[in-house]
Amino acid sequence: MSYPTYFEAFDAKAMLADYPLDLVGAYGTMSTDELRALQEARFATLMKRGWEIPFYQRLWGAKGIEAGDIRSLDDIVKLPVYDKTDLMASVAANPPYGDFSGRGTDPVVFHTTSGTTGRPQPLLFGPKGREITNLLVGRMYRWMGLRPEDVVQSVYGHGMINGGHYIREAVTHFTNSLFLSAGTGIETRSAAQVNLMADFGVTVMVGFVDYIRKLAEVAEAEKLFDRIKLKMIIGHLGTEDRAATEAAWHGAKAYDWYGVGDTGSIAGEGPDRDGLYVWEDAQYLELLDVDHGTPVAQGETGDMVVTCLFKDDIAPCIRFNTHDITHELSGRGALAFKRIAGFKGRSDNMVKLRGINLFPHAIASLIENRSDLTGEYVCHLTRTEGRDDMVVTIESRGGTDEAQLIALLRQGLGVEVAVALCPPGGTAAATQIDSRQKPIRLIDERGV
C-alpha cells in the first residue's frame, strides 16, 4: 500500500506563498475588498470539505441546511455555532475520537486540550492544517521582534496537551531561534526553570502569564537577575496589567496574543502593542452576543466565534464558539486586519451573583501591583438556602487590610464578595498553577 509521508501530504512552498511570513509587506496596504475576496475563496473550499464531515452533516442537517444555502461568508450566519459540549457529545457517541474529523491515510498529529473546562478534548491535525497553525504563531513572533539569535524558553505544558508541542514546532519551523522546552513547574521545577534561563542565556519567554509572573519571584529568591537577560515575554496577558509583568521581569517587554487548541493563534499584537490583530487571512472571527447569539456592534463585548479558513483537511473548524469574550477596537492599525482588545474572560465561566454578571478573571487586575499581595487568588462559589455567595481567597505577604480589600472588590466587580487571606503559595493547590496550562480561578461548589 502506498501512502504519503508528512512532508508529501501538503505543499510547503504553496503554504508560504499563501500565508506570507512578512505581515506588513503582505497585508500593510491590502484593501478591504482584496481581503474579502481572499476570505471568500478560502471559505468556499472550507465549506466543500465541511459537507464531507459527518459532524457537520448532522449539525447542519438538523437545521434543514443544504449545501446550496451557503454561497458566501454573508450566509455564514445561517449555520449554527457549536462548542466543546457538542464535540464531547460527538466523542461520547463515537468514541474515542468523535465524528468531527475526516481521517484518511494522510498523517495525523494528535493531541488534546488541557482540560481546563472539563475532560480533555481530542485535537486532530492534518499536515497542512498543523503547519499553517504553526506558521501563524511563528510569523506573529517574528513580527513582534523575535530573531534567529534569540533563545526562547517555553513554559507551556506537554504530555498529551497540544500547547507546548505546537509552540515548539512554531519556533523551530518558522523563526530559527533556539528553543528550550522547559514545560510547566511539574515538568521542570520552578527553581530549575530560572537557572536554565541564566545558564543558557534565555532572551525570550513564552507561556501563560500567571506562571511567568510566579517565575519572576523565584528568580528574585534565587538571586539570578544579574545573570538573566530576558528582553521579551510573549504570553496571554488577559486582564492583568502589562506593566506589572514587565516590572517583575526587570523591564522585559510583554506582548499579548490569543488562541485556543481547536483554532491555533487567532490574534496577536504587533510591535506597536496597540490591540490584537486578527489573522483575517486565516481566521474569520465573529463576536456574538452571549445570550442571544446575534452579532454585537463594534466596541460591545461578545463571544469569539471562529471559522478557520485554512483547516480544510482533516478537522475543519466552522463557527466554533470559544466562549471567550472580547470587543473589537475602532480604527485601523499597521495591517488591513481588524483588531480586538484581547481575552476578557469566559462567558461559560461567568457567574451571576445577586443579579450582577461577574467574571472571575476580572479580579486579577484589581489586586495586582500591590506589595502586600502576590496577585494569586481563587474563587469559591457556594449556595446556601438558594443564595449564591463567593469567597475570594487571596495570597497576602502580610499587612493586608481585609475590609479595604472587600471594598475594593465590591467597587470593581459591582457586587460584594467575601475575602479570605492566605500566605504566599496558599492558593497553589487549588489553582494547580505549577501543573496546569491555565490555573483554575473558579471552583463551583454549588452542586448545580
Short mmCIF file of C-alpha atoms in Angstrom, two decimals:
data_model
loop_
_atom_site.label_atom_id
_atom_site.label_comp_id
_atom_site.label_asym_id
_atom_site.label_seq_id
_atom_site.Cartn_x
_atom_site.Cartn_y
_atom_site.Cartn_z
CA MET A 1 0.00 0.00 0.00
CA SER A 2 1.32 3.41 -0.96
CA TYR A 3 0.64 6.42 1.22
CA PRO A 4 2.27 9.86 1.58
CA THR A 5 4.72 10.91 4.27
CA TYR A 6 4.02 14.00 6.36
CA PHE A 7 6.09 16.20 4.05
CA GLU A 8 4.43 14.85 0.91
CA ALA A 9 0.90 15.41 2.21
CA PHE A 10 0.93 19.18 1.58
CA ASP A 11 2.76 21.77 -0.50
CA ALA A 12 5.05 23.75 1.83
CA LYS A 13 6.04 26.28 -0.85
CA ALA A 14 2.41 27.00 -1.66
CA MET A 15 1.68 27.42 2.04
CA LEU A 16 4.43 30.02 2.43
CA ALA A 17 3.10 31.89 -0.60
CA ASP A 18 -0.50 31.75 0.63
CA TYR A 19 0.33 32.77 4.23
CA PRO A 20 3.29 35.17 3.99
CA LEU A 21 5.66 35.48 6.91
CA ASP A 22 6.10 39.21 6.19
CA LEU A 23 2.84 40.50 7.62
CA VAL A 24 3.39 44.18 6.90
CA GLY A 25 4.64 43.55 3.37
CA ALA A 26 1.66 41.35 2.53
CA TYR A 27 -1.13 43.00 4.48
CA GLY A 28 0.01 46.52 5.28
CA THR A 29 -1.69 48.05 2.24
CA MET A 30 -4.24 45.40 1.28
CA SER A 31 -7.70 46.81 0.64
CA THR A 32 -10.87 45.61 2.35
CA ASP A 33 -12.15 44.22 -0.96
CA GLU A 34 -8.93 42.27 -1.60
CA LEU A 35 -9.05 40.75 1.87
CA ARG A 36 -12.70 39.81 1.48
CA ALA A 37 -12.04 38.12 -1.87
CA LEU A 38 -9.25 36.08 -0.28
CA GLN A 39 -11.52 35.04 2.57
CA GLU A 40 -14.37 34.11 0.23
CA ALA A 41 -12.17 31.81 -1.85
CA ARG A 42 -10.87 30.02 1.22
CA PHE A 43 -14.33 29.80 2.77
CA ALA A 44 -15.72 28.12 -0.37
CA THR A 45 -13.01 25.44 -0.19
CA LEU A 46 -13.58 25.01 3.53
CA MET A 47 -17.35 24.56 3.15
CA LYS A 48 -16.88 21.94 0.44
CA ARG A 49 -14.76 19.96 2.89
CA GLY A 50 -17.17 20.61 5.76
CA TRP A 51 -20.02 18.90 3.93
CA GLU A 52 -17.88 15.72 3.80
CA ILE A 53 -17.61 15.53 7.63
CA PRO A 54 -20.33 13.54 9.48
CA PHE A 55 -20.35 16.01 12.41
CA TYR A 56 -21.31 18.90 10.15
CA GLN A 57 -23.72 16.80 8.13
CA ARG A 58 -25.62 16.16 11.38
CA LEU A 59 -25.22 19.69 12.79
CA TRP A 60 -26.32 21.48 9.64
CA GLY A 61 -28.84 18.88 8.52
CA ALA A 62 -30.69 19.21 11.83
CA LYS A 63 -31.34 22.85 10.90
CA GLY A 64 -32.55 21.95 7.42
CA ILE A 65 -29.49 23.49 5.76
CA GLU A 66 -28.38 22.28 2.35
CA ALA A 67 -25.10 22.93 0.55
CA GLY A 68 -26.63 25.46 -1.84
CA ASP A 69 -27.83 27.58 1.08
CA ILE A 70 -24.31 28.75 1.94
CA ARG A 71 -22.93 30.68 -1.02
CA SER A 72 -20.63 33.18 0.68
CA LEU A 73 -19.46 34.49 4.04
CA ASP A 74 -22.60 36.62 4.15
CA ASP A 75 -24.50 33.34 4.60
CA ILE A 76 -22.36 32.07 7.46
CA VAL A 77 -24.90 33.35 9.99
CA LYS A 78 -27.30 30.67 8.70
CA LEU A 79 -25.00 27.98 10.10
CA PRO A 80 -25.38 27.01 13.76
CA VAL A 81 -22.46 27.60 16.09
CA TYR A 82 -21.04 24.71 18.11
CA ASP A 83 -18.78 24.46 21.14
CA LYS A 84 -16.83 21.98 23.21
CA THR A 85 -20.01 20.37 24.60
CA ASP A 86 -21.02 19.41 21.05
CA LEU A 87 -17.57 17.98 20.36
CA MET A 88 -17.55 15.99 23.60
CA ALA A 89 -21.05 14.67 22.82
CA SER A 90 -19.64 13.54 19.48
CA VAL A 91 -16.83 11.72 21.32
CA ALA A 92 -19.34 10.05 23.65
CA ALA A 93 -21.43 8.87 20.71
CA ASN A 94 -18.45 7.91 18.54
CA PRO A 95 -15.58 7.03 20.92
CA PRO A 96 -12.78 7.74 21.23
CA TYR A 97 -12.22 10.47 18.61
CA GLY A 98 -15.74 11.62 17.68
CA ASP A 99 -17.01 12.13 14.13
CA PHE A 100 -15.72 15.66 13.59
CA SER A 101 -12.58 14.69 11.67
CA GLY A 102 -12.11 13.27 8.21
CA ARG A 103 -9.21 10.93 8.76
CA GLY A 104 -7.84 9.05 5.78
CA THR A 105 -4.39 7.65 5.08
CA ASP A 106 -2.64 11.01 5.43
CA PRO A 107 -0.57 11.57 8.60
CA VAL A 108 -2.36 12.84 11.70
CA VAL A 109 -0.99 14.92 14.57
CA PHE A 110 -2.99 14.04 17.68
CA HIS A 111 -3.12 15.93 20.98
CA THR A 112 -5.76 17.00 23.47
CA THR A 113 -6.81 20.23 25.15
CA SER A 114 -5.60 20.93 28.69
CA GLY A 115 -8.97 20.06 30.21
CA THR A 116 -9.26 23.48 31.87
CA THR A 117 -13.05 23.44 31.46
CA GLY A 118 -13.59 19.67 31.86
CA ARG A 119 -12.49 16.40 30.27
CA PRO A 120 -9.68 16.88 27.72
CA GLN A 121 -10.94 17.12 24.15
CA PRO A 122 -9.28 15.29 21.23
CA LEU A 123 -7.48 17.56 18.77
CA LEU A 124 -6.55 16.19 15.36
CA PHE A 125 -4.50 17.99 12.73
CA GLY A 126 -3.57 17.17 9.16
CA PRO A 127 -0.10 18.20 7.97
CA LYS A 128 -1.37 21.28 6.11
CA GLY A 129 -3.58 22.47 8.95
CA ARG A 130 -0.88 21.78 11.51
CA GLU A 131 1.85 23.66 9.70
CA ILE A 132 -0.33 26.69 9.00
CA THR A 133 -1.26 26.66 12.70
CA ASN A 134 2.47 26.70 13.47
CA LEU A 135 3.15 29.37 10.88
CA LEU A 136 0.54 31.75 12.33
CA VAL A 137 2.43 31.71 15.63
CA GLY A 138 5.86 31.84 14.04
CA ARG A 139 5.13 34.87 11.87
CA MET A 140 3.48 36.62 14.81
CA TYR A 141 6.59 36.06 16.95
CA ARG A 142 8.78 37.36 14.12
CA TRP A 143 6.66 40.49 13.74
CA MET A 144 6.83 41.11 17.49
CA GLY A 145 10.60 41.10 17.23
CA LEU A 146 11.85 37.52 17.68
CA ARG A 147 15.16 36.98 15.90
CA PRO A 148 17.26 33.92 14.96
CA GLU A 149 19.84 34.83 17.63
CA ASP A 150 17.21 34.72 20.41
CA VAL A 151 16.93 31.89 22.92
CA VAL A 152 13.32 31.08 23.75
CA GLN A 153 12.18 29.30 26.90
CA SER A 154 8.68 27.85 26.80
CA VAL A 155 6.64 27.17 29.94
CA TYR A 156 3.73 25.64 28.03
CA GLY A 157 2.76 22.13 29.12
CA HIS A 158 3.50 18.94 27.23
CA GLY A 159 2.31 15.37 27.57
CA MET A 160 -0.92 14.99 25.61
CA ILE A 161 -1.57 18.74 25.79
CA ASN A 162 -1.25 20.49 22.44
CA GLY A 163 0.20 23.80 23.64
CA GLY A 164 3.83 23.03 24.33
CA HIS A 165 4.25 20.85 21.26
CA TYR A 166 2.85 23.25 18.71
CA ILE A 167 4.69 26.25 20.13
CA ARG A 168 7.93 24.26 19.85
CA GLU A 169 7.07 23.45 16.24
CA ALA A 170 6.20 27.10 15.54
CA VAL A 171 9.51 28.40 16.86
CA THR A 172 11.74 25.73 15.33
CA HIS A 173 9.98 25.63 11.93
CA PHE A 174 9.43 29.34 11.37
CA THR A 175 11.77 31.53 13.45
CA ASN A 176 15.23 29.84 13.60
CA SER A 177 15.51 30.82 17.28
CA LEU A 178 16.94 28.34 19.79
CA PHE A 179 14.12 26.71 21.76
CA LEU A 180 14.18 25.44 25.36
CA SER A 181 11.18 23.23 26.01
CA ALA A 182 11.04 23.62 29.79
CA GLY A 183 7.31 23.00 30.26
CA THR A 184 5.34 23.53 33.45
CA GLY A 185 6.58 23.62 37.03
CA ILE A 186 5.82 19.92 37.32
CA GLU A 187 7.88 19.05 34.25
CA THR A 188 10.76 21.33 35.25
CA ARG A 189 10.73 22.70 38.80
CA SER A 190 10.46 26.47 39.07
CA ALA A 191 13.94 26.86 40.58
CA ALA A 192 15.38 24.78 37.75
CA GLN A 193 13.45 26.90 35.22
CA VAL A 194 15.10 30.16 36.25
CA ASN A 195 18.51 28.52 36.40
CA LEU A 196 18.01 27.30 32.83
CA MET A 197 17.32 30.88 31.85
CA ALA A 198 20.56 32.04 33.40
CA ASP A 199 22.69 29.15 32.14
CA PHE A 200 21.54 29.21 28.52
CA GLY A 201 21.14 32.95 28.00
CA VAL A 202 17.37 32.96 27.53
CA THR A 203 16.18 36.23 25.97
CA VAL A 204 12.50 35.41 25.36
CA MET A 205 9.96 33.55 27.49
CA VAL A 206 6.63 32.26 26.16
CA GLY A 207 3.67 30.84 28.08
CA PHE A 208 0.77 31.81 30.30
CA VAL A 209 1.37 34.97 32.27
CA ASP A 210 0.25 33.53 35.64
CA TYR A 211 3.21 31.16 35.80
CA ILE A 212 5.59 33.60 34.10
CA ARG A 213 4.99 36.09 36.89
CA LYS A 214 5.49 33.43 39.53
CA LEU A 215 8.87 32.60 37.97
CA ALA A 216 9.96 36.21 38.44
CA GLU A 217 9.55 35.80 42.19
CA VAL A 218 11.55 32.56 42.03
CA ALA A 219 14.32 34.32 40.09
CA GLU A 220 14.44 37.02 42.76
CA ALA A 221 14.65 34.39 45.50
CA GLU A 222 17.43 32.59 43.64
CA LYS A 223 19.27 35.92 43.16
CA LEU A 224 19.67 35.29 39.43
CA PHE A 225 18.70 38.62 37.92
CA ASP A 226 22.32 39.64 37.47
CA ARG A 227 22.63 36.65 35.07
CA ILE A 228 19.19 36.60 33.44
CA LYS A 229 18.95 38.81 30.32
CA LEU A 230 15.29 38.41 29.44
CA LYS A 231 14.15 41.07 26.95
CA MET A 232 10.77 39.81 25.73
CA ILE A 233 7.76 37.99 27.15
CA ILE A 234 5.15 36.62 24.74
CA GLY A 235 2.19 35.37 26.71
CA HIS A 236 -1.51 35.68 27.33
CA LEU A 237 -1.94 38.83 29.37
CA GLY A 238 -5.71 38.79 29.63
CA THR A 239 -6.93 41.35 32.15
CA GLU A 240 -3.63 41.51 34.01
CA ASP A 241 -1.54 44.65 33.97
CA ARG A 242 1.23 44.52 31.39
CA ALA A 243 3.37 46.96 33.35
CA ALA A 244 3.33 44.76 36.44
CA THR A 245 4.53 41.76 34.44
CA GLU A 246 7.29 43.80 32.84
CA ALA A 247 8.37 45.26 36.18
CA ALA A 248 8.53 41.78 37.72
CA TRP A 249 10.99 40.81 34.97
CA HIS A 250 13.06 43.99 35.27
CA GLY A 251 11.82 45.70 32.12
CA ALA A 252 11.34 42.85 29.65
CA LYS A 253 8.65 43.91 27.13
CA ALA A 254 5.44 41.85 27.26
CA TYR A 255 3.34 41.02 24.20
CA ASP A 256 -0.18 39.63 24.21
CA TRP A 257 -1.85 37.11 21.91
CA TYR A 258 -4.91 34.88 21.84
CA GLY A 259 -5.84 31.44 20.52
CA VAL A 260 -7.36 28.11 21.53
CA GLY A 261 -6.48 24.50 20.83
CA ASP A 262 -9.13 23.98 18.15
CA THR A 263 -8.10 27.01 16.11
CA GLY A 264 -4.49 27.88 16.86
CA SER A 265 -3.50 31.55 17.00
CA ILE A 266 -6.45 33.84 16.27
CA ALA A 267 -4.97 37.26 17.04
CA GLY A 268 -1.82 38.87 18.37
CA GLU A 269 -0.12 42.17 18.99
CA GLY A 270 2.39 43.77 16.68
CA PRO A 271 5.39 45.92 17.63
CA ASP A 272 3.01 48.81 18.34
CA ARG A 273 1.21 46.74 21.02
CA ASP A 274 -1.97 48.61 20.12
CA GLY A 275 -4.62 45.88 20.21
CA LEU A 276 -4.52 42.31 18.91
CA TYR A 277 -4.66 41.96 15.12
CA VAL A 278 -6.97 39.16 13.98
CA TRP A 279 -5.20 36.98 11.38
CA GLU A 280 -8.01 37.51 8.91
CA ASP A 281 -6.29 35.75 6.02
CA ALA A 282 -6.61 32.56 8.10
CA GLN A 283 -9.32 33.17 10.72
CA TYR A 284 -12.83 34.57 10.28
CA LEU A 285 -13.84 35.97 13.67
CA GLU A 286 -17.37 36.85 14.72
CA LEU A 287 -18.31 38.48 18.02
CA LEU A 288 -21.76 37.31 19.10
CA ASP A 289 -24.00 38.35 21.97
CA VAL A 290 -23.53 35.93 24.87
CA ASP A 291 -27.27 35.50 25.49
CA HIS A 292 -28.80 35.77 22.02
CA GLY A 293 -26.05 34.72 19.59
CA THR A 294 -26.51 37.79 17.39
CA PRO A 295 -23.62 39.98 16.14
CA VAL A 296 -22.62 42.77 18.51
CA ALA A 297 -21.72 46.31 17.50
CA GLN A 298 -18.09 47.43 17.39
CA GLY A 299 -16.93 48.12 20.93
CA GLU A 300 -19.51 45.81 22.52
CA THR A 301 -18.42 42.62 24.24
CA GLY A 302 -19.27 39.26 22.68
CA ASP A 303 -18.30 35.60 22.45
CA MET A 304 -15.49 34.91 19.99
CA VAL A 305 -16.83 32.53 17.32
CA VAL A 306 -14.12 31.36 14.94
CA THR A 307 -14.02 29.81 11.49
CA CYS A 308 -10.56 28.57 10.46
CA LEU A 309 -10.35 29.35 6.76
CA PHE A 310 -7.25 27.17 6.37
CA LYS A 311 -8.40 23.94 8.07
CA ASP A 312 -9.81 22.20 5.04
CA ASP A 313 -8.01 18.90 5.51
CA ILE A 314 -8.65 16.58 8.48
CA ALA A 315 -10.62 18.60 11.03
CA PRO A 316 -12.49 21.64 9.66
CA CYS A 317 -13.46 24.30 12.20
CA ILE A 318 -16.58 26.23 11.13
CA ARG A 319 -18.28 28.60 13.63
CA PHE A 320 -16.67 27.27 16.80
CA ASN A 321 -17.78 29.20 19.89
CA THR A 322 -14.75 29.58 22.13
CA HIS A 323 -16.89 31.18 24.91
CA ASP A 324 -14.02 33.62 25.39
CA ILE A 325 -15.17 37.22 25.29
CA THR A 326 -13.66 40.41 23.86
CA HIS A 327 -14.61 43.50 21.87
CA GLU A 328 -13.44 44.95 18.57
CA LEU A 329 -11.33 48.11 18.56
CA SER A 330 -12.06 51.03 16.26
CA GLY A 331 -9.71 52.42 13.63
CA ARG A 332 -7.03 50.76 11.54
CA GLY A 333 -3.54 49.88 12.67
CA ALA A 334 -0.48 48.71 10.76
CA LEU A 335 -2.35 45.91 8.94
CA ALA A 336 -5.57 45.60 6.97
CA PHE A 337 -6.82 43.24 9.67
CA LYS A 338 -9.29 44.28 12.37
CA ARG A 339 -8.13 44.44 15.98
CA ILE A 340 -9.62 43.15 19.21
CA ALA A 341 -8.95 44.01 22.84
CA GLY A 342 -7.82 40.52 23.80
CA PHE A 343 -9.19 37.95 26.25
CA LYS A 344 -11.54 39.48 28.83
CA GLY A 345 -12.99 36.34 30.44
CA ARG A 346 -15.13 33.30 29.65
CA SER A 347 -18.86 33.57 29.14
CA ASP A 348 -19.34 29.98 30.37
CA ASN A 349 -17.34 30.87 33.49
CA MET A 350 -19.42 33.97 34.12
CA VAL A 351 -21.20 33.99 37.46
CA LYS A 352 -24.46 35.83 38.02
CA LEU A 353 -24.16 36.87 41.64
CA ARG A 354 -27.21 38.66 43.04
CA GLY A 355 -28.14 39.91 39.60
CA ILE A 356 -24.62 41.06 38.61
CA ASN A 357 -22.57 39.34 35.89
CA LEU A 358 -19.15 38.61 37.38
CA PHE A 359 -16.07 37.31 35.55
CA PRO A 360 -13.53 35.75 37.96
CA HIS A 361 -10.65 36.77 35.67
CA ALA A 362 -11.51 40.43 36.31
CA ILE A 363 -10.21 40.06 39.88
CA ALA A 364 -6.62 39.80 38.64
CA SER A 365 -6.46 43.41 37.50
CA LEU A 366 -8.00 44.62 40.78
CA ILE A 367 -5.46 43.05 43.12
CA GLU A 368 -2.18 43.36 41.25
CA ASN A 369 0.53 45.99 41.70
CA ARG A 370 0.27 45.77 45.48
CA SER A 371 3.34 44.96 47.54
CA ASP A 372 1.24 43.19 50.17
CA LEU A 373 -0.33 40.75 47.66
CA THR A 374 1.24 38.17 45.34
CA GLY A 375 -1.55 38.53 42.75
CA GLU A 376 -2.63 34.90 43.18
CA TYR A 377 -6.26 34.12 44.02
CA VAL A 378 -9.04 31.55 43.65
CA CYS A 379 -12.83 31.98 43.88
CA HIS A 380 -15.13 29.50 45.66
CA LEU A 381 -18.79 29.72 44.70
CA THR A 382 -21.32 28.26 47.16
CA ARG A 383 -25.10 28.11 47.51
CA THR A 384 -26.94 28.20 50.85
CA GLU A 385 -30.75 28.16 51.01
CA GLY A 386 -30.97 29.36 47.41
CA ARG A 387 -28.48 32.22 47.81
CA ASP A 388 -25.21 32.21 45.89
CA ASP A 389 -22.12 33.57 47.61
CA MET A 390 -18.49 33.85 46.60
CA VAL A 391 -15.36 33.72 48.72
CA VAL A 392 -12.19 35.01 47.06
CA THR A 393 -9.07 33.52 48.64
CA ILE A 394 -6.15 35.89 48.07
CA GLU A 395 -2.48 35.41 48.86
CA SER A 396 -1.07 38.08 51.17
CA ARG A 397 2.50 38.74 52.21
CA GLY A 398 1.19 40.36 55.36
CA GLY A 399 -0.28 43.67 56.43
CA THR A 400 -3.35 43.48 54.18
CA ASP A 401 -6.47 45.31 55.36
CA GLU A 402 -9.22 42.75 54.69
CA ALA A 403 -12.05 45.29 54.94
CA GLN A 404 -10.32 47.59 52.45
CA LEU A 405 -9.83 44.66 50.07
CA ILE A 406 -13.53 43.73 50.31
CA ALA A 407 -14.44 47.34 49.47
CA LEU A 408 -12.00 47.33 46.52
CA LEU A 409 -13.56 44.18 45.05
CA ARG A 410 -17.09 45.46 45.64
CA GLN A 411 -16.30 48.64 43.71
CA GLY A 412 -14.52 46.83 40.88
CA LEU A 413 -16.94 43.93 40.50
CA GLY A 414 -20.17 45.74 41.29
CA VAL A 415 -21.21 43.17 43.91
CA GLU A 416 -19.96 42.25 47.38
CA VAL A 417 -17.88 39.11 47.81
CA ALA A 418 -16.19 37.68 50.88
CA VAL A 419 -12.39 37.64 51.16
CA ALA A 420 -10.14 35.08 52.83
CA LEU A 421 -6.43 35.81 53.13
CA CYS A 422 -3.74 33.16 52.99
CA PRO A 423 0.08 33.23 52.92
CA PRO A 424 2.09 33.14 49.66
CA GLY A 425 1.62 29.80 47.94
CA GLY A 426 -1.61 29.15 49.79
CA THR A 427 -3.75 29.02 46.65
CA ALA A 428 -1.37 26.84 44.62
CA ALA A 429 -3.05 23.54 45.45
CA ALA A 430 -6.46 24.87 44.40
CA THR A 431 -5.30 26.72 41.27
CA GLN A 432 -2.80 24.00 40.29
CA ILE A 433 -0.60 26.77 38.92
CA ASP A 434 2.51 24.56 38.84
CA SER A 435 0.93 21.83 36.74
CA ARG A 436 -1.80 23.34 34.55
CA GLN A 437 -1.53 25.38 31.36
CA LYS A 438 -4.08 27.81 32.80
CA PRO A 439 -4.61 27.99 36.59
CA ILE A 440 -8.07 27.33 37.99
CA ARG A 441 -9.64 30.59 39.16
CA LEU A 442 -13.21 29.46 39.91
CA ILE A 443 -14.30 26.44 41.94
CA ASP A 444 -18.07 25.98 41.79
CA GLU A 445 -19.22 24.17 44.92
CA ARG A 446 -22.96 24.74 44.39
CA GLY A 447 -23.62 21.25 43.06
CA VAL A 448 -25.73 22.59 40.18
#
